[in-house]
mmCIF file of the C-alpha atoms, coordinates in Angstrom:
data_MODEL
# 
_entry.id   MODEL 
# 
loop_
_atom_site.group_PDB 
_atom_site.id 
_atom_site.type_symbol 
_atom_site.label_atom_id 
_atom_site.label_alt_id 
_atom_site.label_comp_id 
_atom_site.label_asym_id 
_atom_site.label_entity_id 
_atom_site.label_seq_id 
_atom_site.pdbx_PDB_ins_code 
_atom_site.Cartn_x 
_atom_site.Cartn_y 
_atom_site.Cartn_z 
_atom_site.occupancy 
_atom_site.B_iso_or_equiv 
_atom_site.pdbx_formal_charge 
_atom_site.auth_seq_id 
_atom_site.auth_comp_id 
_atom_site.auth_asym_id 
_atom_site.auth_atom_id 
_atom_site.pdbx_PDB_model_num 
ATOM 1  C CA . MET A 1 1  ? 9.188   28.455  -1.140  1.00 0.00 ? 1  MET A CA 1 
ATOM 2  C CA . LYS A 1 2  ? 7.040   30.446  1.226   1.00 0.00 ? 2  LYS A CA 1 
ATOM 3  C CA . PRO A 1 3  ? 7.917   29.834  4.847   1.00 0.00 ? 3  PRO A CA 1 
ATOM 4  C CA . GLY A 1 4  ? 5.262   28.525  7.190   1.00 0.00 ? 4  GLY A CA 1 
ATOM 5  C CA . ILE A 1 5  ? 2.854   26.967  4.630   1.00 0.00 ? 5  ILE A CA 1 
ATOM 6  C CA . HIS A 1 6  ? 4.414   23.536  4.131   1.00 0.00 ? 6  HIS A CA 1 
ATOM 7  C CA . PRO A 1 7  ? 3.912   20.595  6.511   1.00 0.00 ? 7  PRO A CA 1 
ATOM 8  C CA . GLU A 1 8  ? 6.862   19.326  8.535   1.00 0.00 ? 8  GLU A CA 1 
ATOM 9  C CA . TYR A 1 9  ? 8.890   16.644  6.706   1.00 0.00 ? 9  TYR A CA 1 
ATOM 10 C CA . ARG A 1 10 ? 10.378  14.280  9.291   1.00 0.00 ? 10 ARG A CA 1 
ATOM 11 C CA . PRO A 1 11 ? 11.289  10.607  9.880   1.00 0.00 ? 11 PRO A CA 1 
ATOM 12 C CA . VAL A 1 12 ? 8.269   8.314   10.282  1.00 0.00 ? 12 VAL A CA 1 
ATOM 13 C CA . VAL A 1 13 ? 7.985   4.515   10.740  1.00 0.00 ? 13 VAL A CA 1 
ATOM 14 C CA . TYR A 1 14 ? 5.506   2.649   8.578   1.00 0.00 ? 14 TYR A CA 1 
ATOM 15 C CA . ARG A 1 15 ? 4.461   -0.682  10.064  1.00 0.00 ? 15 ARG A CA 1 
ATOM 16 C CA . ASP A 1 16 ? 2.624   -3.588  8.427   1.00 0.00 ? 16 ASP A CA 1 
ATOM 17 C CA . ARG A 1 17 ? 1.407   -5.614  11.389  1.00 0.00 ? 17 ARG A CA 1 
ATOM 18 C CA . GLY A 1 18 ? 0.102   -8.495  9.221   1.00 0.00 ? 18 GLY A CA 1 
ATOM 19 C CA . ALA A 1 19 ? 3.586   -9.185  7.835   1.00 0.00 ? 19 ALA A CA 1 
ATOM 20 C CA . ASP A 1 20 ? 5.490   -8.094  10.975  1.00 0.00 ? 20 ASP A CA 1 
ATOM 21 C CA . PHE A 1 21 ? 7.433   -5.624  8.833   1.00 0.00 ? 21 PHE A CA 1 
ATOM 22 C CA . ALA A 1 22 ? 8.363   -1.956  9.463   1.00 0.00 ? 22 ALA A CA 1 
ATOM 23 C CA . PHE A 1 23 ? 10.548  0.567   7.728   1.00 0.00 ? 23 PHE A CA 1 
ATOM 24 C CA . LEU A 1 24 ? 11.799  4.054   8.551   1.00 0.00 ? 24 LEU A CA 1 
ATOM 25 C CA . THR A 1 25 ? 11.370  6.780   5.935   1.00 0.00 ? 25 THR A CA 1 
ATOM 26 C CA . ARG A 1 26 ? 10.701  10.481  5.757   1.00 0.00 ? 26 ARG A CA 1 
ATOM 27 C CA . SER A 1 27 ? 7.161   11.773  5.405   1.00 0.00 ? 27 SER A CA 1 
ATOM 28 C CA . THR A 1 28 ? 4.719   14.616  6.200   1.00 0.00 ? 28 THR A CA 1 
ATOM 29 C CA . ALA A 1 29 ? 2.183   12.096  7.670   1.00 0.00 ? 29 ALA A CA 1 
ATOM 30 C CA . THR A 1 30 ? 1.376   12.554  11.347  1.00 0.00 ? 30 THR A CA 1 
ATOM 31 C CA . SER A 1 31 ? 0.414   10.081  14.067  1.00 0.00 ? 31 SER A CA 1 
ATOM 32 C CA . ASP A 1 32 ? -0.222  10.181  17.807  1.00 0.00 ? 32 ASP A CA 1 
ATOM 33 C CA . GLN A 1 33 ? 1.377   6.732   18.239  1.00 0.00 ? 33 GLN A CA 1 
ATOM 34 C CA . THR A 1 34 ? 5.147   6.396   18.623  1.00 0.00 ? 34 THR A CA 1 
ATOM 35 C CA . ILE A 1 35 ? 7.631   3.527   18.465  1.00 0.00 ? 35 ILE A CA 1 
ATOM 36 C CA . GLU A 1 36 ? 11.213  3.138   19.542  1.00 0.00 ? 36 GLU A CA 1 
ATOM 37 C CA . TRP A 1 37 ? 13.340  2.256   16.472  1.00 0.00 ? 37 TRP A CA 1 
ATOM 38 C CA . THR A 1 38 ? 16.484  0.120   16.418  1.00 0.00 ? 38 THR A CA 1 
ATOM 39 C CA . ASP A 1 39 ? 18.686  3.261   16.551  1.00 0.00 ? 39 ASP A CA 1 
ATOM 40 C CA . GLY A 1 40 ? 17.229  4.076   19.994  1.00 0.00 ? 40 GLY A CA 1 
ATOM 41 C CA . ASN A 1 41 ? 15.218  7.147   18.844  1.00 0.00 ? 41 ASN A CA 1 
ATOM 42 C CA . THR A 1 42 ? 11.441  7.427   19.107  1.00 0.00 ? 42 THR A CA 1 
ATOM 43 C CA . TYR A 1 43 ? 9.465   8.113   15.934  1.00 0.00 ? 43 TYR A CA 1 
ATOM 44 C CA . PRO A 1 44 ? 5.776   8.441   15.002  1.00 0.00 ? 44 PRO A CA 1 
ATOM 45 C CA . VAL A 1 45 ? 4.410   5.166   13.648  1.00 0.00 ? 45 VAL A CA 1 
ATOM 46 C CA . ILE A 1 46 ? 1.728   4.675   11.019  1.00 0.00 ? 46 ILE A CA 1 
ATOM 47 C CA . ASP A 1 47 ? 0.088   1.276   10.601  1.00 0.00 ? 47 ASP A CA 1 
ATOM 48 C CA . VAL A 1 48 ? -0.626  0.186   7.057   1.00 0.00 ? 48 VAL A CA 1 
ATOM 49 C CA . GLN A 1 49 ? -2.663  -2.775  5.816   1.00 0.00 ? 49 GLN A CA 1 
ATOM 50 C CA . ILE A 1 50 ? -0.420  -3.686  2.906   1.00 0.00 ? 50 ILE A CA 1 
ATOM 51 C CA . SER A 1 51 ? 3.297   -3.227  2.271   1.00 0.00 ? 51 SER A CA 1 
ATOM 52 C CA . SER A 1 52 ? 5.904   -4.784  0.041   1.00 0.00 ? 52 SER A CA 1 
ATOM 53 C CA . ALA A 1 53 ? 6.220   -7.563  2.603   1.00 0.00 ? 53 ALA A CA 1 
ATOM 54 C CA . SER A 1 54 ? 2.534   -8.607  2.214   1.00 0.00 ? 54 SER A CA 1 
ATOM 55 C CA . HIS A 1 55 ? 1.465   -7.510  -1.282  1.00 0.00 ? 55 HIS A CA 1 
ATOM 56 C CA . PRO A 1 56 ? 0.990   -10.418 -3.663  1.00 0.00 ? 56 PRO A CA 1 
ATOM 57 C CA . PHE A 1 57 ? 2.977   -8.701  -6.446  1.00 0.00 ? 57 PHE A CA 1 
ATOM 58 C CA . TRP A 1 58 ? 6.086   -8.398  -4.310  1.00 0.00 ? 58 TRP A CA 1 
ATOM 59 C CA . THR A 1 59 ? 5.757   -11.734 -2.507  1.00 0.00 ? 59 THR A CA 1 
ATOM 60 C CA . GLY A 1 60 ? 5.114   -13.786 -5.678  1.00 0.00 ? 60 GLY A CA 1 
ATOM 61 C CA . LYS A 1 61 ? 1.914   -15.323 -4.228  1.00 0.00 ? 61 LYS A CA 1 
ATOM 62 C CA . GLN A 1 62 ? -0.446  -13.985 -6.925  1.00 0.00 ? 62 GLN A CA 1 
ATOM 63 C CA . ARG A 1 63 ? -3.885  -15.489 -7.478  1.00 0.00 ? 63 ARG A CA 1 
ATOM 64 C CA . LEU A 1 64 ? -4.704  -16.722 -10.925 1.00 0.00 ? 64 LEU A CA 1 
ATOM 65 C CA . LEU A 1 65 ? -7.923  -15.277 -12.299 1.00 0.00 ? 65 LEU A CA 1 
ATOM 66 C CA . ASP A 1 66 ? -10.331 -17.198 -14.486 1.00 0.00 ? 66 ASP A CA 1 
ATOM 67 C CA . THR A 1 67 ? -9.994  -14.816 -17.459 1.00 0.00 ? 67 THR A CA 1 
ATOM 68 C CA . ALA A 1 68 ? -11.508 -17.238 -19.948 1.00 0.00 ? 68 ALA A CA 1 
ATOM 69 C CA . GLY A 1 69 ? -14.709 -17.408 -17.861 1.00 0.00 ? 69 GLY A CA 1 
ATOM 70 C CA . ARG A 1 70 ? -14.853 -13.663 -17.629 1.00 0.00 ? 70 ARG A CA 1 
ATOM 71 C CA . VAL A 1 71 ? -14.360 -13.160 -21.335 1.00 0.00 ? 71 VAL A CA 1 
ATOM 72 C CA . GLU A 1 72 ? -17.086 -15.666 -22.156 1.00 0.00 ? 72 GLU A CA 1 
ATOM 73 C CA . LYS A 1 73 ? -19.452 -14.016 -19.672 1.00 0.00 ? 73 LYS A CA 1 
ATOM 74 C CA . PHE A 1 74 ? -18.748 -10.631 -21.319 1.00 0.00 ? 74 PHE A CA 1 
ATOM 75 C CA . ARG A 1 75 ? -19.358 -12.017 -24.869 1.00 0.00 ? 75 ARG A CA 1 
ATOM 76 C CA . ASN A 1 76 ? -22.586 -13.686 -23.781 1.00 0.00 ? 76 ASN A CA 1 
ATOM 77 C CA . ARG A 1 77 ? -23.846 -10.541 -22.140 1.00 0.00 ? 77 ARG A CA 1 
ATOM 78 C CA . TYR A 1 78 ? -23.043 -8.136  -24.994 1.00 0.00 ? 78 TYR A CA 1 
ATOM 79 C CA . ALA A 1 79 ? -23.355 -10.459 -28.002 1.00 0.00 ? 79 ALA A CA 1 
ATOM 80 C CA . ARG A 1 80 ? -25.295 -9.115  -30.965 1.00 0.00 ? 80 ARG A CA 1 
ATOM 81 C CA . PRO A 1 81 ? -27.993 -11.390 -32.359 1.00 0.00 ? 81 PRO A CA 1 
ATOM 82 C CA . GLY A 1 82 ? -26.957 -12.997 -35.657 1.00 0.00 ? 82 GLY A CA 1 
ATOM 83 C CA . ARG A 1 83 ? -23.252 -12.719 -35.139 1.00 0.00 ? 83 ARG A CA 1 
# 
């Protein structure tokens, strides 16, 4: 790899404020905000709107969609006359 052309890869904290959940990982993302982590070190923090703690797929709180209504609406809209 060429030196000096790649962004710095360092520890970063991602925080989901809605679920009160945060995790430490490595990333090239940057932020002006910092947070003190449980190990006593200070890391840049990036706030996210959805994480595994708040996403319906991971929490098991999925909404059921009215697929029958959508299918019927599609068929009514694009139905050919005489069929």
